[in-house]
PDB file of C-alpha atoms in Angstrom:
ATOM      1  CA  MET A   1      78.977-102.860  64.785  1.00  0.00           C
ATOM      2  CA  ASN A   2      75.935-103.962  62.909  1.00  0.00           C
ATOM      3  CA  LEU A   3      72.043-104.729  63.669  1.00  0.00           C
ATOM      4  CA  PRO A   4      70.874-108.485  63.006  1.00  0.00           C
ATOM      5  CA  ILE A   5      68.352-108.041  60.773  1.00  0.00           C
ATOM      6  CA  ASN A   6      68.860-110.494  58.601  1.00  0.00           C
ATOM      7  CA  LEU A   7      67.043-112.437  62.444  1.00  0.00           C
ATOM      8  CA  SER A   8      63.341-112.310  62.815  1.00  0.00           C
ATOM      9  CA  ARG A   9      62.080-109.248  64.429  1.00  0.00           C
ATOM     10  CA  ARG A  10      61.766-111.507  68.220  1.00  0.00           C
ATOM     11  CA  ASP A  11      65.293-112.740  67.406  1.00  0.00           C
ATOM     12  CA  VAL A  12      66.675-109.320  66.953  1.00  0.00           C
ATOM     13  CA  LEU A  13      64.802-107.924  70.428  1.00  0.00           C
ATOM     14  CA  VAL A  14      66.326-110.798  71.776  1.00  0.00           C
ATOM     15  CA  THR A  15      69.646-111.037  70.681  1.00  0.00           C
ATOM     16  CA  ALA A  16      70.683-106.977  70.707  1.00  0.00           C
ATOM     17  CA  GLY A  17      68.591-107.163  74.297  1.00  0.00           C
ATOM     18  CA  VAL A  18      70.508-109.664  75.986  1.00  0.00           C
ATOM     19  CA  GLY A  19      73.806-108.355  74.599  1.00  0.00           C
ATOM     20  CA  LEU A  20      73.122-104.442  75.862  1.00  0.00           C
ATOM     21  CA  ALA A  21      72.032-106.087  79.273  1.00  0.00           C
ATOM     22  CA  ALA A  22      74.901-107.786  79.868  1.00  0.00           C
ATOM     23  CA  ALA A  23      77.120-104.772  79.193  1.00  0.00           C
ATOM     24  CA  ALA A  24      75.099-102.553  81.027  1.00  0.00           C
ATOM     25  CA  SER A  25      77.808-102.144  84.113  1.00  0.00           C
ATOM     26  CA  PRO A  26      81.913-103.534  84.005  1.00  0.00           C
ATOM     27  CA  LEU A  27      80.360-103.937  88.013  1.00  0.00           C
ATOM     28  CA  PHE A  28      78.735-107.368  87.890  1.00  0.00           C
ATOM     29  CA  ALA A  29      80.309-110.526  88.137  1.00  0.00           C
ATOM     30  CA  GLN A  30      79.890-113.868  86.267  1.00  0.00           C
ATOM     31  CA  SER A  31      78.325-115.818  88.384  1.00  0.00           C
ATOM     32  CA  SER A  32      75.465-115.789  90.277  1.00  0.00           C
ATOM     33  CA  VAL A  33      75.018-116.279  94.243  1.00  0.00           C
ATOM     34  CA  GLY A  34      72.154-118.643  95.027  1.00  0.00           C
ATOM     35  CA  SER A  35      71.031-116.806  98.789  1.00  0.00           C
ATOM     36  CA  SER A  36      68.723-114.403 100.154  1.00  0.00           C
ATOM     37  CA  THR A  37      69.508-112.198  97.449  1.00  0.00           C
ATOM     38  CA  GLY A  38      67.237-114.422  94.934  1.00  0.00           C
ATOM     39  CA  GLY A  39      70.259-115.363  93.287  1.00  0.00           C
ATOM     40  CA  ILE A  40      71.216-112.072  91.561  1.00  0.00           C
ATOM     41  CA  PHE A  41      74.214-111.318  89.770  1.00  0.00           C
ATOM     42  CA  LEU A  42      76.085-109.628  92.798  1.00  0.00           C
ATOM     43  CA  PRO A  43      78.163-106.414  92.098  1.00  0.00           C
ATOM     44  CA  ASP A  44      81.828-107.000  93.036  1.00  0.00           C
ATOM     45  CA  SER A  45      81.294-103.505  94.806  1.00  0.00           C
ATOM     46  CA  ILE A  46      79.156-104.618  96.779  1.00  0.00           C
ATOM     47  CA  GLY A  47      81.020-108.118  97.687  1.00  0.00           C
ATOM     48  CA  GLY A  48      83.426-106.952 100.394  1.00  0.00           C
ATOM     49  CA  THR A  49      86.121-105.251  97.916  1.00  0.00           C
ATOM     50  CA  PRO A  50      86.930-101.636  98.816  1.00  0.00           C
ATOM     51  CA  LEU A  51      85.875 -99.331  96.965  1.00  0.00           C
ATOM     52  CA  THR A  52      88.357 -97.215  95.635  1.00  0.00           C
ATOM     53  CA  PRO A  53      88.748 -93.700  94.009  1.00  0.00           C
ATOM     54  CA  GLU A  54      90.558 -96.235  91.281  1.00  0.00           C
ATOM     55  CA  GLY A  55      87.880 -97.948  91.437  1.00  0.00           C
ATOM     56  CA  VAL A  56      85.132 -95.648  91.191  1.00  0.00           C
ATOM     57  CA  ARG A  57      87.023 -94.014  87.391  1.00  0.00           C
ATOM     58  CA  GLN A  58      87.788 -97.241  86.350  1.00  0.00           C
ATOM     59  CA  LYS A  59      84.052 -98.414  87.067  1.00  0.00           C
ATOM     60  CA  ALA A  60      82.098 -95.419  86.561  1.00  0.00           C
ATOM     61  CA  PHE A  61      80.017 -94.535  83.635  1.00  0.00           C
ATOM     62  CA  ALA A  62      76.520 -94.199  85.081  1.00  0.00           C
ATOM     63  CA  MET A  63      74.174 -93.548  88.291  1.00  0.00           C
ATOM     64  CA  PRO A  64      73.748 -95.977  90.067  1.00  0.00           C
ATOM     65  CA  LEU A  65      77.679 -97.016  90.239  1.00  0.00           C
ATOM     66  CA  HIS A  66      76.572-100.636  90.728  1.00  0.00           C
ATOM     67  CA  ALA A  67      73.443-100.466  89.294  1.00  0.00           C
ATOM     68  CA  PRO A  68      73.217 -98.099  86.250  1.00  0.00           C
ATOM     69  CA  ALA A  69      70.148 -97.009  84.866  1.00  0.00           C
ATOM     70  CA  TYR A  70      71.296 -97.339  81.058  1.00  0.00           C
ATOM     71  CA  ALA A  71      73.360 -99.366  79.240  1.00  0.00           C
ATOM     72  CA  GLN A  72      76.157 -97.878  77.629  1.00  0.00           C
ATOM     73  CA  PRO A  73      75.954 -96.849  73.743  1.00  0.00           C
ATOM     74  CA  PRO A  74      75.466 -97.819  71.084  1.00  0.00           C
ATOM     75  CA  SER A  75      71.325 -98.023  70.962  1.00  0.00           C
ATOM     76  CA  ALA A  76      69.887-100.108  68.063  1.00  0.00           C
ATOM     77  CA  PHE A  77      66.041 -98.541  67.229  1.00  0.00           C
ATOM     78  CA  LEU A  78      63.820-101.977  65.923  1.00  0.00           C
ATOM     79  CA  ASP A  79      61.028-101.256  63.040  1.00  0.00           C
ATOM     80  CA  ARG A  80      61.220 -98.068  63.955  1.00  0.00           C
ATOM     81  CA  PRO A  81      58.155 -95.913  62.097  1.00  0.00           C
ATOM     82  CA  SER A  82      58.102 -92.271  61.960  1.00  0.00           C
ATOM     83  CA  LEU A  83      55.935 -89.358  60.496  1.00  0.00           C
ATOM     84  CA  THR A  84      58.204 -86.336  60.013  1.00  0.00           C
ATOM     85  CA  ILE A  85      56.442 -82.699  58.636  1.00  0.00           C
ATOM     86  CA  SER A  86      58.965 -80.007  57.560  1.00  0.00           C
ATOM     87  CA  TYR A  87      57.427 -76.806  57.731  1.00  0.00           C
ATOM     88  CA  ARG A  88      59.319 -73.125  57.418  1.00  0.00           C
ATOM     89  CA  THR A  89      58.891 -70.515  59.617  1.00  0.00           C
ATOM     90  CA  ASP A  90      60.703 -67.153  60.696  1.00  0.00           C
ATOM     91  CA  LEU A  91      64.341 -66.704  60.097  1.00  0.00           C
ATOM     92  CA  ASP A  92      64.285 -64.479  63.850  1.00  0.00           C
ATOM     93  CA  LEU A  93      62.610 -66.985  65.498  1.00  0.00           C
ATOM     94  CA  VAL A  94      64.859 -69.646  64.467  1.00  0.00           C
ATOM     95  CA  ARG A  95      67.654 -68.308  64.762  1.00  0.00           C
ATOM     96  CA  ALA A  96      67.036 -66.782  69.103  1.00  0.00           C
ATOM     97  CA  LEU A  97      67.082 -70.862  69.828  1.00  0.00           C
ATOM     98  CA  VAL A  98      70.339 -71.856  67.472  1.00  0.00           C
ATOM     99  CA  PRO A  99      73.024 -71.089  69.238  1.00  0.00           C
ATOM    100  CA  GLU A 100      76.329 -69.757  67.611  1.00  0.00           C
ATOM    101  CA  PRO A 101      78.614 -71.099  66.052  1.00  0.00           C
ATOM    102  CA  LEU A 102      75.447 -72.767  64.359  1.00  0.00           C
ATOM    103  CA  VAL A 103      74.327 -70.799  61.250  1.00  0.00           C
ATOM    104  CA  VAL A 104      70.796 -71.200  59.929  1.00  0.00           C
ATOM    105  CA  LYS A 105      69.881 -70.017  56.353  1.00  0.00           C
ATOM    106  CA  ASP A 106      66.826 -71.667  55.324  1.00  0.00           C
ATOM    107  CA  PRO A 107      64.138 -71.239  58.453  1.00  0.00           C
ATOM    108  CA  ILE A 108      62.834 -75.172  58.133  1.00  0.00           C
ATOM    109  CA  VAL A 109      61.603 -77.026  61.159  1.00  0.00           C
ATOM    110  CA  SER A 110      61.125 -80.423  61.020  1.00  0.00           C
ATOM    111  CA  LEU A 111      58.636 -82.274  63.971  1.00  0.00           C
ATOM    112  CA  SER A 112      59.021 -85.862  64.271  1.00  0.00           C
ATOM    113  CA  PHE A 113      56.514 -88.506  66.218  1.00  0.00           C
ATOM    114  CA  LEU A 114      58.238 -91.748  66.400  1.00  0.00           C
ATOM    115  CA  SER A 115      57.671 -95.297  67.760  1.00  0.00           C
ATOM    116  CA  MET A 116      60.616 -96.538  69.643  1.00  0.00           C
ATOM    117  CA  VAL A 117      61.559-100.110  69.851  1.00  0.00           C
ATOM    118  CA  ALA A 118      64.834-100.184  71.768  1.00  0.00           C
ATOM    119  CA  PRO A 119      66.119-102.800  73.173  1.00  0.00           C
ATOM    120  CA  GLY A 120      68.104-102.071  76.892  1.00  0.00           C
ATOM    121  CA  ILE A 121      65.385 -99.327  77.233  1.00  0.00           C
ATOM    122  CA  GLY A 122      61.747-100.819  75.659  1.00  0.00           C
ATOM    123  CA  ASP A 123      59.397 -99.396  73.683  1.00  0.00           C
ATOM    124  CA  TYR A 124      58.036 -96.281  73.997  1.00  0.00           C
ATOM    125  CA  TYR A 125      57.340 -93.229  71.899  1.00  0.00           C
ATOM    126  CA  GLU A 126      59.101 -89.965  71.407  1.00  0.00           C
ATOM    127  CA  PHE A 127      58.771 -86.558  69.888  1.00  0.00           C
ATOM    128  CA  ALA A 128      61.481 -84.669  68.077  1.00  0.00           C
ATOM    129  CA  GLN A 129      62.094 -81.023  67.097  1.00  0.00           C
ATOM    130  CA  SER A 130      65.143 -79.965  64.579  1.00  0.00           C
ATOM    131  CA  ILE A 131      66.039 -77.284  62.873  1.00  0.00           C
ATOM    132  CA  SER A 132      67.898 -77.173  59.867  1.00  0.00           C
ATOM    133  CA  CYS A 133      71.365 -75.457  59.724  1.00  0.00           C
ATOM    134  CA  PHE A 134      75.124 -75.505  59.324  1.00  0.00           C
ATOM    135  CA  LEU A 135      78.432 -76.699  61.593  1.00  0.00           C
ATOM    136  CA  GLY A 136      80.810 -74.935  59.036  1.00  0.00           C
ATOM    137  CA  ASP A 137      79.928 -76.380  55.632  1.00  0.00           C
ATOM    138  CA  GLU A 138      78.533 -79.487  56.942  1.00  0.00           C
ATOM    139  CA  ALA A 139      74.822 -79.649  57.176  1.00  0.00           C
ATOM    140  CA  VAL A 140      73.483 -80.458  60.086  1.00  0.00           C
ATOM    141  CA  SER A 141      69.771 -80.563  62.149  1.00  0.00           C
ATOM    142  CA  PHE A 142      69.887 -78.799  65.694  1.00  0.00           C
ATOM    143  CA  ARG A 143      67.411 -80.078  67.957  1.00  0.00           C
ATOM    144  CA  PRO A 144      66.252 -77.714  70.707  1.00  0.00           C
ATOM    145  CA  LEU A 145      63.457 -80.049  72.201  1.00  0.00           C
ATOM    146  CA  MET A 146      62.478 -83.821  72.694  1.00  0.00           C
ATOM    147  CA  VAL A 147      59.423 -85.270  74.309  1.00  0.00           C
ATOM    148  CA  ALA A 148      59.338 -88.879  75.220  1.00  0.00           C
ATOM    149  CA  GLU A 149      57.419 -91.250  77.941  1.00  0.00           C
ATOM    150  CA  ASN A 150      59.792 -93.877  78.637  1.00  0.00           C
ATOM    151  CA  VAL A 151      62.399 -92.569  81.705  1.00  0.00           C
ATOM    152  CA  THR A 152      65.102 -94.831  81.070  1.00  0.00           C
ATOM    153  CA  ALA A 153      65.603 -93.514  77.487  1.00  0.00           C
ATOM    154  CA  ILE A 154      64.909 -89.821  78.932  1.00  0.00           C
ATOM    155  CA  MET A 155      67.880 -90.481  81.210  1.00  0.00           C
ATOM    156  CA  LEU A 156      70.049 -91.659  78.855  1.00  0.00           C
ATOM    157  CA  GLY A 157      69.427 -89.664  75.831  1.00  0.00           C
ATOM    158  CA  ARG A 158      70.151 -86.286  78.798  1.00  0.00           C
ATOM    159  CA  GLU A 159      73.184 -87.815  80.165  1.00  0.00           C
ATOM    160  CA  VAL A 160      75.208 -89.240  77.388  1.00  0.00           C
ATOM    161  CA  TRP A 161      74.305 -87.204  74.119  1.00  0.00           C
ATOM    162  CA  GLY A 162      72.617 -84.313  76.077  1.00  0.00           C
ATOM    163  CA  LEU A 163      69.106 -84.340  73.894  1.00  0.00           C
ATOM    164  CA  PRO A 164      67.023 -82.166  75.573  1.00  0.00           C
ATOM    165  CA  LYS A 165      63.837 -84.375  76.243  1.00  0.00           C
ATOM    166  CA  LYS A 166      61.254 -83.926  78.663  1.00  0.00           C
ATOM    167  CA  PHE A 167      58.411 -86.558  79.944  1.00  0.00           C
ATOM    168  CA  GLY A 168      55.068 -86.483  77.661  1.00  0.00           C
ATOM    169  CA  HIS A 169      53.465 -88.236  75.876  1.00  0.00           C
ATOM    170  CA  PRO A 170      53.858 -88.637  72.152  1.00  0.00           C
ATOM    171  CA  ARG A 171      52.201 -90.562  69.710  1.00  0.00           C
ATOM    172  CA  VAL A 172      51.826 -92.238  65.887  1.00  0.00           C
ATOM    173  CA  GLY A 173      50.523 -94.823  63.751  1.00  0.00           C
ATOM    174  CA  GLN A 174      48.020 -95.480  61.079  1.00  0.00           C
ATOM    175  CA  ASN A 175      44.282 -95.048  61.424  1.00  0.00           C
ATOM    176  CA  ASN A 176      41.934 -95.969  58.568  1.00  0.00           C
ATOM    177  CA  GLU A 177      43.806 -94.109  55.791  1.00  0.00           C
ATOM    178  CA  SER A 178      45.576 -91.687  57.743  1.00  0.00           C
ATOM    179  CA  TYR A 179      48.937 -92.176  59.286  1.00  0.00           C
ATOM    180  CA  ILE A 180      48.333 -89.716  62.725  1.00  0.00           C
ATOM    181  CA  GLY A 181      51.284 -88.335  64.616  1.00  0.00           C
ATOM    182  CA  THR A 182      50.318 -86.695  68.021  1.00  0.00           C
ATOM    183  CA  LEU A 183      52.027 -84.640  70.875  1.00  0.00           C
ATOM    184  CA  GLU A 184      50.182 -84.184  74.576  1.00  0.00           C
ATOM    185  CA  TYR A 185      52.166 -83.004  77.692  1.00  0.00           C
ATOM    186  CA  ASP A 186      50.003 -82.372  81.104  1.00  0.00           C
ATOM    187  CA  GLY A 187      46.853 -83.688  79.492  1.00  0.00           C
ATOM    188  CA  ALA A 188      46.831 -81.044  76.739  1.00  0.00           C
ATOM    189  CA  VAL A 189      47.192 -81.447  72.993  1.00  0.00           C
ATOM    190  CA  VAL A 190      50.500 -80.025  71.458  1.00  0.00           C
ATOM    191  CA  ALA A 191      50.865 -80.521  68.477  1.00  0.00           C
ATOM    192  CA  ARG A 192      48.606 -83.048  65.950  1.00  0.00           C
ATOM    193  CA  ALA A 193      50.079 -84.213  62.523  1.00  0.00           C
ATOM    194  CA  SER A 194      48.279 -86.539  60.221  1.00  0.00           C
ATOM    195  CA  MET A 195      49.469 -87.695  56.148  1.00  0.00           C
ATOM    196  CA  ALA A 196      47.506 -90.327  53.302  1.00  0.00           C
ATOM    197  CA  TYR A 197      48.591 -93.566  55.041  1.00  0.00           C
ATOM    198  CA  LYS A 198      51.139 -94.958  52.284  1.00  0.00           C
ATOM    199  CA  SER A 199      50.137 -92.925  49.265  1.00  0.00           C
ATOM    200  CA  ARG A 200      53.226 -92.420  47.287  1.00  0.00           C
ATOM    201  CA  LYS A 201      56.760 -93.941  47.795  1.00  0.00           C
ATOM    202  CA  VAL A 202      59.672 -92.424  48.253  1.00  0.00           C
ATOM    203  CA  ASP A 203      63.364 -93.666  47.168  1.00  0.00           C
ATOM    204  CA  LEU A 204      64.661 -95.239  49.719  1.00  0.00           C
ATOM    205  CA  ALA A 205      68.346 -93.649  48.657  1.00  0.00           C
ATOM    206  CA  GLU A 206      66.625 -90.236  49.080  1.00  0.00           C
ATOM    207  CA  ALA A 207      65.196 -91.368  52.475  1.00  0.00           C
ATOM    208  CA  THR A 208      68.485 -92.615  53.754  1.00  0.00           C
ATOM    209  CA  LYS A 209      70.592 -89.910  52.567  1.00  0.00           C
ATOM    210  CA  ALA A 210      67.809 -87.395  54.592  1.00  0.00           C
ATOM    211  CA  MET A 211      68.350 -90.033  57.716  1.00  0.00           C
ATOM    212  CA  ARG A 212      71.771 -89.573  57.654  1.00  0.00           C
ATOM    213  CA  VAL A 213      72.527 -85.853  58.229  1.00  0.00           C
ATOM    214  CA  PRO A 214      74.063 -85.616  61.905  1.00  0.00           C
ATOM    215  CA  GLY A 215      72.451 -84.743  64.578  1.00  0.00           C
ATOM    216  CA  VAL A 216      73.911 -81.297  66.984  1.00  0.00           C
ATOM    217  CA  VAL A 217      72.465 -81.401  70.545  1.00  0.00           C
ATOM    218  CA  LEU A 218      73.199 -77.685  73.449  1.00  0.00           C
ATOM    219  CA  LYS A 219      74.647 -80.439  76.226  1.00  0.00           C
ATOM    220  CA  ILE A 220      74.281 -78.302  79.632  1.00  0.00           C
ATOM    221  CA  ILE A 221      74.860 -80.158  83.090  1.00  0.00           C
ATOM    222  CA  PRO A 222      74.467 -77.873  86.308  1.00  0.00           C
ATOM    223  CA  ASP A 223      77.536 -77.818  88.418  1.00  0.00           C
ATOM    224  CA  VAL A 224      76.372 -78.690  91.990  1.00  0.00           C
ATOM    225  CA  ASP A 225      75.245 -75.036  93.373  1.00  0.00           C
ATOM    226  CA  GLY A 226      71.869 -75.776  90.672  1.00  0.00           C
ATOM    227  CA  LYS A 227      72.792 -72.207  89.030  1.00  0.00           C
ATOM    228  CA  THR A 228      75.820 -72.285  86.545  1.00  0.00           C
ATOM    229  CA  PRO A 229      76.716 -74.804  83.880  1.00  0.00           C
ATOM    230  CA  ARG A 230      79.519 -77.852  84.417  1.00  0.00           C
ATOM    231  CA  ILE A 231      78.795 -78.898  81.387  1.00  0.00           C
ATOM    232  CA  ALA A 232      78.214 -76.794  78.305  1.00  0.00           C
ATOM    233  CA  GLU A 233      78.740 -78.159  74.803  1.00  0.00           C
ATOM    234  CA  LEU A 234      77.700 -78.781  71.054  1.00  0.00           C
ATOM    235  CA  VAL A 235      77.461 -82.597  70.761  1.00  0.00           C
ATOM    236  CA  ARG A 236      77.406 -83.675  67.292  1.00  0.00           C
ATOM    237  CA  PHE A 237      76.003 -87.628  66.643  1.00  0.00           C
ATOM    238  CA  GLU A 238      74.539 -89.802  64.254  1.00  0.00           C
ATOM    239  CA  TYR A 239      73.259 -93.115  63.125  1.00  0.00           C
ATOM    240  CA  SER A 240      75.757 -95.505  61.990  1.00  0.00           C
ATOM    241  CA  THR A 241      73.357 -97.758  60.291  1.00  0.00           C
ATOM    242  CA  VAL A 242      70.375 -96.639  58.755  1.00  0.00           C
ATOM    243  CA  ASP A 243      68.779 -99.608  56.896  1.00  0.00           C
ATOM    244  CA  LEU A 244      65.190 -98.181  55.825  1.00  0.00           C
ATOM    245  CA  LYS A 245      62.841-100.695  54.619  1.00  0.00           C
ATOM    246  CA  GLU A 246      60.144 -97.916  53.106  1.00  0.00           C
ATOM    247  CA  ALA A 247      59.294 -94.239  52.520  1.00  0.00           C
ATOM    248  CA  TRP A 248      56.334 -92.518  51.896  1.00  0.00           C
ATOM    249  CA  THR A 249      55.303 -89.473  51.544  1.00  0.00           C
ATOM    250  CA  GLY A 250      51.292 -87.839  50.355  1.00  0.00           C
ATOM    251  CA  ALA A 251      48.751 -85.234  51.360  1.00  0.00           C
ATOM    252  CA  ALA A 252      49.351 -83.897  54.816  1.00  0.00           C
ATOM    253  CA  SER A 253      48.537 -81.761  57.537  1.00  0.00           C
ATOM    254  CA  LEU A 254      50.274 -79.996  60.958  1.00  0.00           C
ATOM    255  CA  ASP A 255      48.507 -78.112  64.138  1.00  0.00           C
ATOM    256  CA  LEU A 256      50.004 -76.859  66.620  1.00  0.00           C
ATOM    257  CA  PHE A 257      48.659 -75.130  70.205  1.00  0.00           C
ATOM    258  CA  ASN A 258      50.204 -72.957  72.535  1.00  0.00           C
ATOM    259  CA  HIS A 259      51.820 -74.851  75.515  1.00  0.00           C
ATOM    260  CA  GLU A 260      54.622 -72.921  78.229  1.00  0.00           C
ATOM    261  CA  ALA A 261      56.639 -75.923  78.838  1.00  0.00           C
ATOM    262  CA  VAL A 262      57.007 -77.306  75.496  1.00  0.00           C
ATOM    263  CA  PRO A 263      56.697 -74.229  73.021  1.00  0.00           C
ATOM    264  CA  ILE A 264      56.687 -75.491  69.310  1.00  0.00           C
ATOM    265  CA  ALA A 265      54.092 -73.285  68.325  1.00  0.00           C
ATOM    266  CA  ALA A 266      56.537 -70.314  69.229  1.00  0.00           C
ATOM    267  CA  LEU A 267      57.815 -70.753  65.347  1.00  0.00           C
ATOM    268  CA  PRO A 268      54.623 -70.284  63.631  1.00  0.00           C
ATOM    269  CA  ILE A 269      54.258 -72.835  60.511  1.00  0.00           C
ATOM    270  CA  ARG A 270      54.339 -70.303  57.379  1.00  0.00           C
ATOM    271  CA  GLU A 271      54.811 -73.114  54.560  1.00  0.00           C
ATOM    272  CA  ILE A 272      54.973 -76.582  54.880  1.00  0.00           C
ATOM    273  CA  VAL A 273      57.651 -78.263  52.477  1.00  0.00           C
ATOM    274  CA  SER A 274      57.978 -81.838  52.947  1.00  0.00           C
ATOM    275  CA  VAL A 275      56.203 -84.598  54.834  1.00  0.00           C
ATOM    276  CA  ARG A 276      57.733 -88.212  55.429  1.00  0.00           C
ATOM    277  CA  HIS A 277      56.631 -91.710  56.769  1.00  0.00           C
ATOM    278  CA  THR A 278      59.706 -94.079  57.196  1.00  0.00           C
ATOM    279  CA  LEU A 279      59.710 -97.596  58.920  1.00  0.00           C
ATOM    280  CA  GLY A 280      63.772 -98.960  59.564  1.00  0.00           C
ATOM    281  CA  ASN A 281      66.372 -99.779  61.887  1.00  0.00           C
ATOM    282  CA  TYR A 282      69.152 -97.478  63.495  1.00  0.00           C
ATOM    283  CA  LEU A 283      71.642 -97.629  65.470  1.00  0.00           C
ATOM    284  CA  LEU A 284      73.118 -94.745  67.424  1.00  0.00           C
ATOM    285  CA  GLU A 285      76.431 -93.988  68.118  1.00  0.00           C
ATOM    286  CA  PRO A 286      77.976 -91.767  71.012  1.00  0.00           C
ATOM    287  CA  GLY A 287      78.478 -88.309  70.065  1.00  0.00           C
ATOM    288  CA  LYS A 288      81.255 -86.284  69.542  1.00  0.00           C
ATOM    289  CA  VAL A 289      82.225 -83.023  71.542  1.00  0.00           C
ATOM    290  CA  VAL A 290      82.168 -80.023  68.750  1.00  0.00           C
ATOM    291  CA  HIS A 291      82.172 -76.685  70.673  1.00  0.00           C
ATOM    292  CA  ASP A 292      83.019 -76.146  74.217  1.00  0.00           C
ATOM    293  CA  TYR A 293      80.845 -73.235  75.758  1.00  0.00           C
ATOM    294  CA  LEU A 294      83.281 -73.220  79.314  1.00  0.00           C
ATOM    295  CA  LYS A 295      86.863 -73.397  77.531  1.00  0.00           C
ATOM    296  CA  ARG A 296      88.825 -70.599  78.047  1.00  0.00           C
ATOM    297  CA  THR A 297      90.044 -69.365  74.973  1.00  0.00           C
TER     298      THR A 297
END
C-alpha cells in the first residue's frame, strides 16, 4: 500500500479517510437502512443473524465487535511535522528500562514531539520517548513511554502494536524564529524543547535512513484477574513508506521536569547529540512479535 502523495493534502485526507473508515469493521453490510436508525449502515450481527462462536472468530479484531473503536492497520500519517532531540544519558539507568534481549551500547535517548494528521484517527499531537539499542545485530529504537491527546490513537496504539501511550497534552509548532515542542501532563509541564526554525538543511537521504530505523515496544496486556499478564511480548514495527519533504537542524535546547506519572526526567541530560525537525508522509504497518516472555522453553 502506497500513500497517494501526488494528490493534494485535502484529496489525500478524503481518499485515505474513506478507505480506512470503510475497512474499519467486516460486520457492516453494503446497504443502508432508511428507518428509525437514521439510515446508518447496519451491522449484520444486529440484523437477526445469530452470532456464533465461529462468527466471533471470523469477525473480531477490536472492541466493540459491531463497532470497532479504530480502523485496521496500516495507519497513514500525512504532512507530519516533528521535532526530535537526542541526548546521551547514564548507561546504568537506561539498562534498567530496556528489557533483554535488547542490548544498549550507547545510552542515547530521543524525545519526539509530533503533530499527527491521520485518516481514520484524526488530527492530534503526540510525544514519544525512544532509546537506541540493538536486537541481535539490528539497530532498533525502544519506546518505553509515549503520550497522546487522542483516545482513538491511544487505544489503537496500545491494543495493536503495544505502544505505551498515556493521555496528555503534547504540542509542537513554530513560534516566530523558533520551533517549539512541549509536553504537559495533568496540568504540569514535563518537557520543553526549542530549536532555531529552519536554520540548516539536512540531507534528505540521511534523514530518511534515520526514520527507517525499526521501533520496538514491550506489549503488555493483563489477564482478567488484573494481576498477571495475558500477553508480554517484544513487538517490532516500522514504516513501509517514508516520504520526507523537509529536514532541518540547528541550535537547540531541552529542559525536563520531574513528574511521577511521566518520569522522562529520570534519564538526565548529559549531552545533546542531535536535533532534527522534519516534515513528511509515513505509513505504519502491523508489527511482528520478536520475543514472547510468557512462552515456555
